[in-house]
Short mmCIF file of C-alpha atoms and ligand atoms in Angstrom, two decimals:
data_model
loop_
_atom_site.label_atom_id
_atom_site.label_comp_id
_atom_site.label_asym_id
_atom_site.label_seq_id
_atom_site.Cartn_x
_atom_site.Cartn_y
_atom_site.Cartn_z
CA UNK A 1 -19.85 19.40 -41.23
CA UNK A 2 -16.86 17.06 -41.37
CA UNK A 3 -16.60 14.24 -38.89
CA UNK A 4 -13.69 15.69 -36.93
CA UNK A 5 -15.20 19.18 -36.86
CA UNK A 6 -18.40 17.71 -35.48
CA UNK A 7 -16.36 15.80 -32.90
CA UNK A 8 -14.63 19.01 -31.85
CA UNK A 9 -18.03 20.69 -31.49
CA UNK A 10 -19.34 17.86 -29.30
CA UNK A 11 -16.20 17.98 -27.17
CA UNK A 12 -16.31 21.76 -26.81
CA UNK A 13 -19.97 21.70 -25.78
CA UNK A 14 -19.25 18.97 -23.25
CA UNK A 15 -16.34 20.81 -21.67
CA UNK A 16 -18.21 24.15 -21.71
CA UNK A 17 -21.03 22.68 -19.65
CA UNK A 18 -19.34 19.96 -17.59
CA UNK A 19 -18.99 22.29 -14.60
CA UNK A 20 -22.73 22.78 -14.32
CA UNK A 21 -24.17 19.44 -15.30
CA UNK A 22 -25.04 16.83 -12.72
CA UNK A 23 -21.75 15.22 -11.69
CA UNK A 24 -23.10 11.70 -11.37
CA UNK A 25 -24.35 9.77 -14.39
CA UNK A 26 -28.05 9.91 -15.21
CA UNK A 27 -27.92 6.73 -17.27
CA UNK A 28 -26.89 3.52 -15.57
CA UNK A 29 -24.95 0.66 -17.10
CA UNK A 30 -28.09 -1.24 -18.14
CA UNK A 31 -29.63 1.89 -19.74
CA UNK A 32 -26.48 2.48 -21.75
CA UNK A 33 -26.31 -1.15 -22.80
CA UNK A 34 -29.86 -0.92 -24.07
CA UNK A 35 -28.98 2.03 -26.32
CA UNK A 36 -25.87 0.56 -27.90
CA UNK A 37 -26.05 -3.19 -27.70
CA UNK A 38 -26.94 -4.78 -31.04
CA UNK A 39 -25.68 -7.66 -33.11
CA UNK A 40 -22.37 -6.89 -34.81
CA UNK A 41 -23.60 -5.14 -37.99
CA UNK A 42 -23.18 -7.16 -41.15
CA UNK A 43 -22.70 -3.98 -43.15
CA UNK A 44 -20.92 -0.98 -41.71
CA UNK A 45 -22.75 2.21 -40.75
CA UNK A 46 -22.00 5.82 -41.59
CA UNK A 47 -19.19 7.31 -39.51
CA UNK A 48 -21.47 10.26 -38.59
CA UNK A 49 -24.17 7.92 -37.30
CA UNK A 50 -21.64 5.99 -35.25
CA UNK A 51 -20.27 9.23 -33.80
CA UNK A 52 -23.70 10.56 -32.85
CA UNK A 53 -24.51 7.20 -31.22
CA UNK A 54 -21.41 7.54 -29.07
CA UNK A 55 -22.06 11.20 -28.28
CA UNK A 56 -25.52 10.23 -27.02
CA UNK A 57 -23.86 8.13 -24.30
CA UNK A 58 -22.80 11.25 -22.43
CA UNK A 59 -25.48 10.96 -19.72
CA UNK A 60 -23.90 7.60 -18.86
CA UNK A 61 -20.62 9.33 -18.09
CA UNK A 62 -19.71 10.62 -14.65
CA UNK A 63 -18.34 14.15 -15.04
CA UNK A 64 -14.85 13.25 -13.86
CA UNK A 65 -13.42 16.07 -15.98
CA UNK A 66 -15.49 18.65 -14.11
CA UNK A 67 -14.62 20.76 -11.07
CA UNK A 68 -16.72 18.93 -8.46
CA UNK A 69 -15.62 15.37 -9.07
CA UNK A 70 -13.58 14.35 -6.03
CA UNK A 71 -13.49 10.58 -6.45
CA UNK A 72 -10.35 8.43 -6.36
CA UNK A 73 -7.48 10.74 -7.44
CA UNK A 74 -8.72 11.75 -10.85
CA UNK A 75 -7.38 14.86 -12.52
CA UNK A 76 -9.51 16.58 -15.15
CA UNK A 77 -7.52 17.01 -18.35
CA UNK A 78 -6.27 20.50 -19.20
CA UNK A 79 -7.74 21.65 -22.54
CA UNK A 80 -4.26 21.98 -24.05
CA UNK A 81 -3.52 18.38 -23.07
CA UNK A 82 -6.81 17.18 -24.58
CA UNK A 83 -5.95 19.01 -27.79
CA UNK A 84 -2.46 17.50 -27.84
CA UNK A 85 -3.98 14.07 -27.29
CA UNK A 86 -6.21 14.58 -30.33
CA UNK A 87 -3.09 15.27 -32.38
CA UNK A 88 -1.55 12.06 -31.11
CA UNK A 89 -4.63 10.15 -32.29
CA UNK A 90 -4.59 11.99 -35.58
CA UNK A 91 -0.93 11.28 -36.29
CA UNK A 92 -1.52 7.71 -35.15
CA UNK A 93 1.49 5.45 -35.37
CA UNK A 94 3.57 4.03 -32.58
CA UNK A 95 5.99 6.33 -30.75
CA UNK A 96 8.71 3.99 -29.58
CA UNK A 97 11.75 5.53 -31.12
CA UNK A 98 13.45 7.84 -33.58
CA UNK A 99 13.10 5.61 -36.63
CA UNK A 100 9.35 5.30 -36.34
CA UNK A 101 8.66 8.81 -35.00
CA UNK A 102 11.44 11.39 -34.99
CA UNK A 103 9.04 13.99 -33.59
CA UNK A 104 7.72 11.64 -30.92
CA UNK A 105 11.25 10.75 -29.82
CA UNK A 106 12.30 14.41 -29.67
CA UNK A 107 9.22 15.34 -27.65
CA UNK A 108 9.93 12.42 -25.35
CA UNK A 109 13.50 13.56 -24.68
CA UNK A 110 12.52 17.15 -23.91
CA UNK A 111 9.51 16.13 -21.80
CA UNK A 112 11.66 13.70 -19.81
CA UNK A 113 14.18 16.45 -19.10
CA UNK A 114 11.48 18.89 -18.04
CA UNK A 115 9.92 16.35 -15.69
CA UNK A 116 13.25 15.57 -14.03
CA UNK A 117 13.94 19.28 -13.62
CA UNK A 118 10.48 20.06 -12.30
CA UNK A 119 10.65 17.27 -9.73
CA UNK A 120 14.31 17.72 -8.78
CA UNK A 121 15.21 14.15 -9.76
CA UNK A 122 18.62 13.10 -11.12
CA UNK A 123 18.98 14.72 -14.54
CA UNK A 124 20.49 11.60 -16.11
CA UNK A 125 17.64 9.31 -15.03
CA UNK A 126 15.81 7.49 -17.83
CA UNK A 127 12.12 8.08 -18.36
CA UNK A 128 9.48 5.85 -19.93
CA UNK A 129 5.90 6.91 -20.62
CA UNK A 130 3.60 4.08 -19.61
CA UNK A 131 -0.13 3.58 -19.11
CA UNK A 132 -0.20 4.60 -15.45
CA UNK A 133 1.46 4.24 -12.07
CA UNK A 134 0.77 0.50 -11.93
CA UNK A 135 3.00 0.02 -14.96
CA UNK A 136 5.47 2.59 -13.67
CA UNK A 137 5.74 0.61 -10.43
CA UNK A 138 6.34 -2.52 -12.49
CA UNK A 139 9.13 -0.85 -14.46
CA UNK A 140 10.84 0.56 -11.36
CA UNK A 141 10.67 -2.75 -9.53
CA UNK A 142 11.81 -4.74 -12.57
CA UNK A 143 14.82 -2.43 -12.83
CA UNK A 144 15.52 -2.91 -9.13
CA UNK A 145 15.14 -6.67 -9.51
CA UNK A 146 17.73 -6.57 -12.26
CA UNK A 147 20.23 -4.51 -10.29
CA UNK A 148 20.06 -6.29 -6.94
CA UNK A 149 20.25 -9.73 -8.55
CA UNK A 150 23.02 -8.71 -10.97
CA UNK A 151 24.96 -7.48 -7.95
CA UNK A 152 24.53 -10.97 -6.46
CA UNK A 153 25.82 -12.52 -9.68
CA UNK A 154 22.44 -13.56 -11.10
CA UNK A 155 21.08 -12.67 -14.54
CA UNK A 156 17.33 -12.56 -13.93
CA UNK A 157 16.45 -11.60 -17.48
CA UNK A 158 18.19 -14.71 -18.78
CA UNK A 159 17.37 -17.22 -16.05
CA UNK A 160 14.27 -15.91 -14.33
CA UNK A 161 13.76 -16.24 -10.60
CA UNK A 162 13.95 -20.03 -10.36
CA UNK A 163 17.14 -20.74 -8.43
CA UNK A 164 17.90 -17.04 -7.94
CA UNK A 165 19.18 -15.69 -4.62
CA UNK A 166 16.15 -14.60 -2.55
CA UNK A 167 15.30 -10.92 -2.78
CA UNK A 168 14.09 -9.27 0.41
CA UNK A 169 11.25 -6.85 -0.27
CA UNK A 170 10.13 -4.17 2.22
CA UNK A 171 6.95 -2.14 1.95
CA UNK A 172 4.85 -0.09 4.34
CA UNK A 173 1.64 -1.48 5.83
CA UNK A 174 -0.17 1.14 3.76
CA UNK A 175 1.45 0.33 0.41
CA UNK A 176 -0.84 0.81 -2.61
CA UNK A 177 -2.36 -2.35 -4.06
CA UNK A 178 -0.86 -1.62 -7.48
CA UNK A 179 2.61 -2.03 -6.04
CA UNK A 180 1.66 -5.42 -4.61
CA UNK A 181 0.29 -6.31 -8.02
CA UNK A 182 3.59 -5.34 -9.64
CA UNK A 183 5.43 -7.54 -7.12
CA UNK A 184 3.15 -10.44 -8.03
CA UNK A 185 3.68 -9.96 -11.76
CA UNK A 186 7.44 -9.88 -11.20
CA UNK A 187 7.33 -13.25 -9.46
CA UNK A 188 8.03 -11.99 -5.95
CA UNK A 189 4.52 -12.64 -4.66
CA UNK A 190 2.76 -9.95 -2.68
CA UNK A 191 2.92 -12.00 0.54
CA UNK A 192 6.71 -12.10 0.30
CA UNK A 193 7.04 -8.43 1.17
CA UNK A 194 7.98 -7.62 4.76
CA UNK A 195 5.42 -5.04 5.86
CA UNK A 196 6.78 -2.12 7.85
CA UNK A 197 4.58 -0.35 10.45
CA UNK A 198 3.17 3.07 9.58
CA UNK A 199 2.32 6.14 11.62
CA UNK A 200 -1.22 7.34 12.32
CA UNK A 201 -1.46 9.03 8.92
CA UNK A 202 -0.22 5.96 7.00
CA UNK A 203 3.44 6.91 6.41
CA UNK A 204 6.09 4.22 6.79
CA UNK A 205 8.18 4.44 9.97
CA UNK A 206 11.89 4.57 9.12
CA UNK A 207 13.10 3.11 12.44
CA UNK A 208 11.42 -0.29 12.01
CA UNK A 209 12.49 -0.32 8.36
CA UNK A 210 16.15 0.18 9.30
CA UNK A 211 15.84 -2.56 11.93
CA UNK A 212 14.22 -4.97 9.46
CA UNK A 213 16.91 -4.26 6.87
CA UNK A 214 19.62 -5.00 9.45
CA UNK A 215 18.02 -8.30 10.42
CA UNK A 216 19.12 -10.05 7.24
CA UNK A 217 21.40 -9.68 4.28
CA UNK A 218 21.43 -10.15 0.53
CA UNK A 219 19.57 -8.48 -2.32
CA UNK A 220 16.88 -6.09 -1.09
CA UNK A 221 14.30 -3.68 -2.49
CA UNK A 222 12.55 -1.03 -0.40
CA UNK A 223 9.18 0.17 -1.68
CA UNK A 224 8.44 3.65 -0.39
CA UNK A 225 5.38 5.76 -1.12
CA UNK A 226 4.73 9.45 -1.70
CA UNK A 227 1.01 10.01 -1.37
CA UNK A 228 -1.07 7.54 0.62
CA UNK A 229 -4.17 6.90 -1.46
CA UNK A 230 -6.44 7.65 1.51
CA UNK A 231 -4.64 10.36 3.50
CA UNK A 232 -2.02 11.79 1.11
CA UNK A 233 0.71 11.01 3.67
CA UNK A 234 4.22 10.74 2.28
CA UNK A 235 6.76 8.29 3.68
CA UNK A 236 9.77 10.11 5.19
CA UNK A 237 12.10 9.53 2.27
CA UNK A 238 15.33 10.97 3.69
CA UNK A 239 15.73 8.40 6.50
CA UNK A 240 14.23 5.64 4.36
CA UNK A 241 16.77 6.21 1.60
CA UNK A 242 19.58 6.46 4.18
CA UNK A 243 18.59 3.13 5.77
CA UNK A 244 18.33 1.48 2.36
CA UNK A 245 21.74 2.81 1.27
CA UNK A 246 23.31 1.39 4.40
CA UNK A 247 21.88 -2.01 3.52
CA UNK A 248 22.75 -1.76 -0.19
CA UNK A 249 19.06 -1.94 -1.06
CA UNK A 250 17.29 -0.50 -4.10
CA UNK A 251 14.68 2.16 -3.25
CA UNK A 252 11.57 2.52 -5.38
CA UNK A 253 9.15 5.38 -4.70
CA UNK A 254 5.51 4.98 -5.69
CA UNK A 255 4.76 8.65 -6.11
CA UNK A 256 1.71 8.27 -8.33
CA UNK A 257 0.28 11.56 -7.16
CA UNK A 258 2.30 12.59 -4.09
CA UNK A 259 5.58 13.03 -5.95
CA UNK A 260 4.07 16.06 -7.72
CA UNK A 261 4.59 17.86 -4.39
CA UNK A 262 8.25 18.07 -5.44
CA UNK A 263 7.22 20.58 -8.12
CA UNK A 264 6.12 23.10 -5.48
CA UNK A 265 8.69 24.98 -3.40
CA UNK A 266 6.05 25.19 -0.66
CA UNK A 267 5.31 21.47 -0.58
CA UNK A 268 8.61 19.90 -1.66
CA UNK A 269 9.64 19.25 1.95
CA UNK A 270 6.96 16.54 2.08
CA UNK A 271 9.01 14.46 -0.35
CA UNK A 272 12.49 15.61 0.67
CA UNK A 273 14.99 12.88 -0.09
CA UNK A 274 13.07 11.58 -3.11
CA UNK A 275 16.02 12.43 -5.35
CA UNK A 276 18.16 9.88 -3.50
CA UNK A 277 15.97 6.93 -4.54
CA UNK A 278 16.65 4.62 -7.49
CA UNK A 279 13.30 4.56 -9.26
CA UNK A 280 10.04 6.45 -9.18
CA UNK A 281 6.48 5.88 -10.38
CA UNK A 282 4.43 8.92 -11.28
CA UNK A 283 1.05 9.49 -12.87
CA UNK A 284 0.57 12.29 -15.36
CA UNK A 285 -3.12 11.46 -15.75
CA UNK A 286 -3.69 12.26 -12.10
CA UNK A 287 -2.20 15.56 -10.96
CA UNK A 288 -0.62 16.83 -14.16
CA UNK A 289 -4.13 16.71 -15.65
CA UNK A 290 -3.41 15.05 -18.98
CA UNK A 291 -5.93 12.60 -20.46
CA UNK A 292 -5.91 8.97 -19.35
CA UNK A 293 -3.76 6.82 -19.80
CA UNK A 294 -0.40 8.24 -18.90
CA UNK A 295 2.06 7.30 -16.20
CA UNK A 296 5.78 7.91 -15.98
CA UNK A 297 8.46 5.40 -14.99
CA UNK A 298 11.74 7.00 -13.95
CA UNK A 299 14.91 5.04 -13.24
CA UNK A 300 18.24 6.49 -12.16
CA UNK A 301 20.25 3.40 -13.10
CA UNK A 302 19.92 3.51 -16.87
CA UNK A 303 21.67 0.21 -17.39
CA UNK A 304 19.30 -1.62 -15.05
CA UNK A 305 16.29 0.06 -16.68
CA UNK A 306 17.41 -0.84 -20.20
CA UNK A 307 18.28 -4.40 -19.19
CA UNK A 308 14.89 -4.92 -17.53
CA UNK A 309 12.91 -3.52 -20.48
CA UNK A 310 15.08 -4.62 -23.42
CA UNK A 311 13.69 -6.41 -26.44
CA UNK A 312 15.71 -6.83 -29.59
CA UNK A 313 15.03 -8.37 -32.97
CA UNK A 314 16.67 -8.16 -36.36
CA UNK A 315 13.96 -5.96 -37.78
CA UNK A 316 14.22 -3.43 -34.96
CA UNK A 317 16.90 -0.79 -34.68
CA UNK A 318 19.21 -1.83 -31.87
CA UNK A 319 20.41 1.76 -31.55
CA UNK A 320 16.90 3.01 -30.80
CA UNK A 321 16.68 3.18 -27.02
CA UNK A 322 12.97 4.02 -27.13
CA UNK A 323 12.38 0.27 -27.11
CA UNK A 324 14.02 -0.23 -23.73
CA UNK A 325 12.01 2.18 -21.61
CA UNK A 326 8.59 0.58 -21.23
CA UNK A 327 6.99 -2.87 -21.10
CA UNK A 328 5.05 -2.06 -24.26
CA UNK A 329 6.77 -2.14 -27.61
CA UNK A 330 4.33 -0.15 -29.75
CA UNK A 331 2.94 2.69 -27.72
CA UNK A 332 0.88 5.81 -28.00
CA UNK A 333 2.62 9.19 -27.99
CA UNK A 334 1.71 9.79 -24.35
CA UNK A 335 4.60 12.17 -23.95
CA UNK A 336 2.94 14.69 -26.29
CA UNK A 337 0.12 15.77 -23.94
CA UNK A 338 2.63 15.79 -21.07
CA UNK A 339 4.82 18.16 -23.09
CA UNK A 340 1.79 20.33 -23.86
CA UNK A 341 0.70 20.48 -20.21
CA UNK A 342 4.19 21.33 -18.94
CA UNK A 343 4.79 23.94 -21.62
CA UNK A 344 1.39 25.52 -21.00
CA UNK A 345 1.72 25.54 -17.21
CA UNK A 346 5.40 26.33 -16.89
CA UNK A 347 7.17 25.69 -13.61
CA UNK A 348 5.05 28.25 -11.81
CA UNK A 349 1.76 27.01 -13.21
CA UNK A 350 2.58 23.43 -12.24
CA UNK A 351 3.49 24.44 -8.69
CA UNK A 352 0.31 26.56 -8.56
CA UNK A 353 -1.88 23.65 -9.69
CA UNK A 354 -0.49 21.37 -6.99
CA UNK A 355 -0.67 24.04 -4.29
CA UNK A 356 -4.23 25.07 -5.19
CA UNK A 357 -5.45 21.50 -4.83
CA UNK A 358 -3.82 21.25 -1.39
CA UNK A 359 -5.39 24.56 -0.36
CA UNK A 360 -8.76 23.17 -1.41
CA UNK A 361 -8.21 20.16 0.83
CA UNK A 362 -7.41 22.44 3.77
CA UNK A 363 -10.43 24.63 2.98
CA UNK A 364 -12.80 21.67 2.97
CA UNK A 365 -11.33 20.25 6.16
CA UNK A 366 -11.76 23.61 7.90
CA UNK A 367 -15.36 23.92 6.69
CA UNK A 368 -16.26 20.40 7.79
CA UNK A 369 -14.67 20.77 11.19
CA UNK A 370 -17.34 23.37 11.90
CA UNK A 371 -20.19 20.99 11.04
CA UNK A 372 -21.80 19.20 13.98
CA UNK A 373 -21.26 15.45 13.67
CA UNK A 374 -18.57 15.73 10.96
CA UNK A 375 -15.02 14.67 11.71
CA UNK A 376 -11.82 14.92 9.66
CA UNK A 377 -10.01 11.63 10.19
CA UNK A 378 -6.66 12.37 8.60
CA UNK A 379 -3.90 14.85 9.02
CA UNK A 380 -4.49 16.89 5.84
CA UNK A 381 -0.95 17.22 4.52
CA UNK A 382 -1.61 17.10 0.78
CA UNK A 383 -4.75 16.89 -1.36
CA UNK A 384 -6.74 14.19 0.45
CA UNK A 385 -9.43 14.57 3.10
CA UNK A 386 -11.11 11.70 4.97
CA UNK A 387 -14.46 12.48 6.57
CA UNK A 388 -16.67 10.56 8.94
CA UNK A 389 -20.15 11.45 10.10
CA UNK A 390 -21.75 10.94 13.50
CA UNK A 391 -18.92 8.49 14.33
CA UNK A 392 -21.03 5.95 12.53
CA UNK A 393 -20.26 3.67 9.56
CA UNK A 394 -23.83 3.54 8.36
CA UNK A 395 -24.46 7.28 8.52
CA UNK A 396 -21.17 7.88 6.74
CA UNK A 397 -21.99 5.38 3.98
CA UNK A 398 -25.46 6.87 3.56
CA UNK A 399 -24.03 10.38 3.43
CA UNK A 400 -21.76 9.31 0.56
CA UNK A 401 -24.73 7.71 -1.21
CA UNK A 402 -26.89 10.81 -0.72
CA UNK A 403 -24.13 13.05 -1.98
CA UNK A 404 -23.70 10.95 -5.11
CA UNK A 405 -27.46 10.87 -5.63
CA UNK A 406 -27.74 14.64 -5.25
CA UNK A 407 -25.52 15.26 -8.29
CA UNK A 408 -23.85 18.44 -7.01
CA UNK A 409 -20.56 16.61 -6.46
CA UNK A 410 -19.16 13.10 -6.46
CA UNK A 411 -16.82 11.34 -4.07
CA UNK A 412 -16.26 7.78 -2.93
CA UNK A 413 -15.81 5.91 0.30
CA UNK A 414 -13.07 3.93 1.94
CA UNK A 415 -12.28 2.22 5.21
CA UNK A 416 -9.67 3.92 7.37
CA UNK A 417 -8.49 2.33 10.62
CA UNK A 418 -11.55 0.11 10.53
CA UNK A 419 -13.97 3.03 10.08
CA UNK A 420 -16.05 3.83 7.01
CA UNK A 421 -14.97 7.22 5.67
CA UNK A 422 -15.80 9.56 2.81
CA UNK A 423 -12.70 10.08 0.72
CA UNK A 424 -12.22 13.44 -0.97
CA UNK A 425 -9.39 13.98 -3.48
CA UNK A 426 -8.48 17.33 -5.04
CA UNK A 427 -6.55 17.05 -8.28
CA UNK A 428 -8.44 19.00 -10.93
CA UNK A 429 -7.15 22.26 -12.44
CA UNK A 430 -10.68 23.64 -12.86
CA UNK A 431 -11.81 23.30 -9.23
CA UNK A 432 -12.23 26.68 -7.56
CA UNK A 433 -12.89 27.79 -3.98
CA UNK A 434 -16.60 28.08 -4.73
CA UNK A 435 -16.65 24.40 -5.82
CA UNK A 436 -15.15 23.44 -2.46
CA UNK A 437 -17.82 25.50 -0.71
CA UNK A 438 -20.53 23.88 -2.83
CA UNK A 439 -19.14 20.49 -1.82
CA UNK A 440 -19.19 21.44 1.86
CA UNK A 441 -22.83 22.54 1.57
CA UNK A 442 -23.78 19.43 -0.41
CA UNK A 443 -22.16 17.24 2.25
CA UNK A 444 -24.23 18.91 4.95
CA UNK A 445 -27.42 18.31 2.98
CA UNK A 446 -26.38 14.72 2.34
CA UNK A 447 -25.69 14.23 6.05
CA UNK A 448 -29.11 15.60 6.94
CA UNK A 449 -30.74 13.24 4.42
CA UNK A 450 -28.68 10.33 5.72
CA UNK A 451 -29.78 11.05 9.27
CA UNK A 452 -33.39 11.35 8.25
CA UNK A 453 -33.39 8.05 6.41
CA UNK A 454 -31.05 6.10 8.61
CA UNK A 455 -32.59 3.32 10.70
CA UNK A 456 -29.95 3.88 13.37
CA UNK A 457 -31.12 7.38 14.30
C1 PLP B 501 -0.23 5.61 -4.64
C2 PLP B 501 -0.74 5.03 -5.92
N1 PLP B 501 0.03 4.18 -6.61
C3 PLP B 501 -0.38 3.62 -7.75
C4 PLP B 501 -1.64 3.88 -8.26
C5 PLP B 501 -2.07 3.20 -9.53
O1 PLP B 501 -2.15 4.12 -10.56
P1 PLP B 501 -2.79 3.81 -11.98
O2 PLP B 501 -4.25 3.63 -11.74
O3 PLP B 501 -2.45 5.00 -12.79
O4 PLP B 501 -2.15 2.56 -12.50
C6 PLP B 501 -2.48 4.75 -7.58
C7 PLP B 501 -3.84 5.02 -8.08
O5 PLP B 501 -4.68 5.56 -7.42
C8 PLP B 501 -2.01 5.35 -6.39
O6 PLP B 501 -2.78 6.22 -5.70
#
């Protein structure tokens, strides 16, 4: 059998059984190291042997693609998106513009349009396909940095920040760490951001933001969020955008997963006002369920976007705007699996995927509310559920450990309002009601085991 046929067979077998295998890994890091660590071979080995060596690592993988993986916010890739991703690898080659990849550029244009339509964002916004929401945050904020400083008469691309007018940055207390990282990379420093108070579910309060904006003047960027990484809460974008407009500030929305709510008529109200912002960060590898790594940077002000991302050289085609959309120059054809997923799902399928995940969150919360000692800590507005057991950090941590050990499902922990909590995220197309019920049962068993083994009880 040819190498790629064999690879397809391995992949098919994996995906056919991933829903029933143990979710956690059975091989740990050290075990895996022992099977593959060797001196760099002097002579190369057969491709088939190398492939089988890699395939044998499967027990060291957590089944994140499967229906009962609820860790972080990790979508399982749709088969059509996996297949499209294989084509991207097969075609190889960078996809940064028409000269180097006419097909890639055409797919990029159509996919960008579809995304803007699906999410109700300005149709003339520019779209760049990046590695993830961290990079998308960087692109949005770099574009904002350009615009607010250009408006103050400063060319930041030419002169950098040294000597520039100060830029006031505003972000909620519950801003995602990747946004702070982007601020650091851009030279603003994460400590420089004025942190705005949030409500009990982690959404930024627009009143204090408006007051903080009024307190000073000059270039300003507001960093809003759709989808709190713990609770799923979305900042109220309508009043946030209104306050920012009044102050002449740029508004960036980190919508890594929460902005997908805009694709559902039932959930779109959660992110109402998003279309009035200036830039948006979105992950396709989370809720659109395409393979890692794929984020989307969207910027309404095309000139600011192009200025922030521009790179020109004699050997490059100045007319090719594919080079001014992302921090990377050469890049993978990430838009291709996004195109495949959107075309396969259609508008209705996309809305259905997002809605189903939210229904699963509600279903789990309802099931756990009936369990003695279990408590749902968050207001379940989207796809995230925070659970605590016996009002006790240790019992909660042990319950998470027991659940992971059991292998029926996998989820991680967090700290919410100073309390240890189990964090459950629903973002996989293949999760069904019965998987949610299996999780609820597994959590009860894990809680019982945690109580039995816990020194505090
Ligand atoms: C709200 C939010 N923003 C940004 C990110 C970073 O995304 P990525 O890991 O794709 O860079 C995440 C990841 O969980 C997130 O939840």
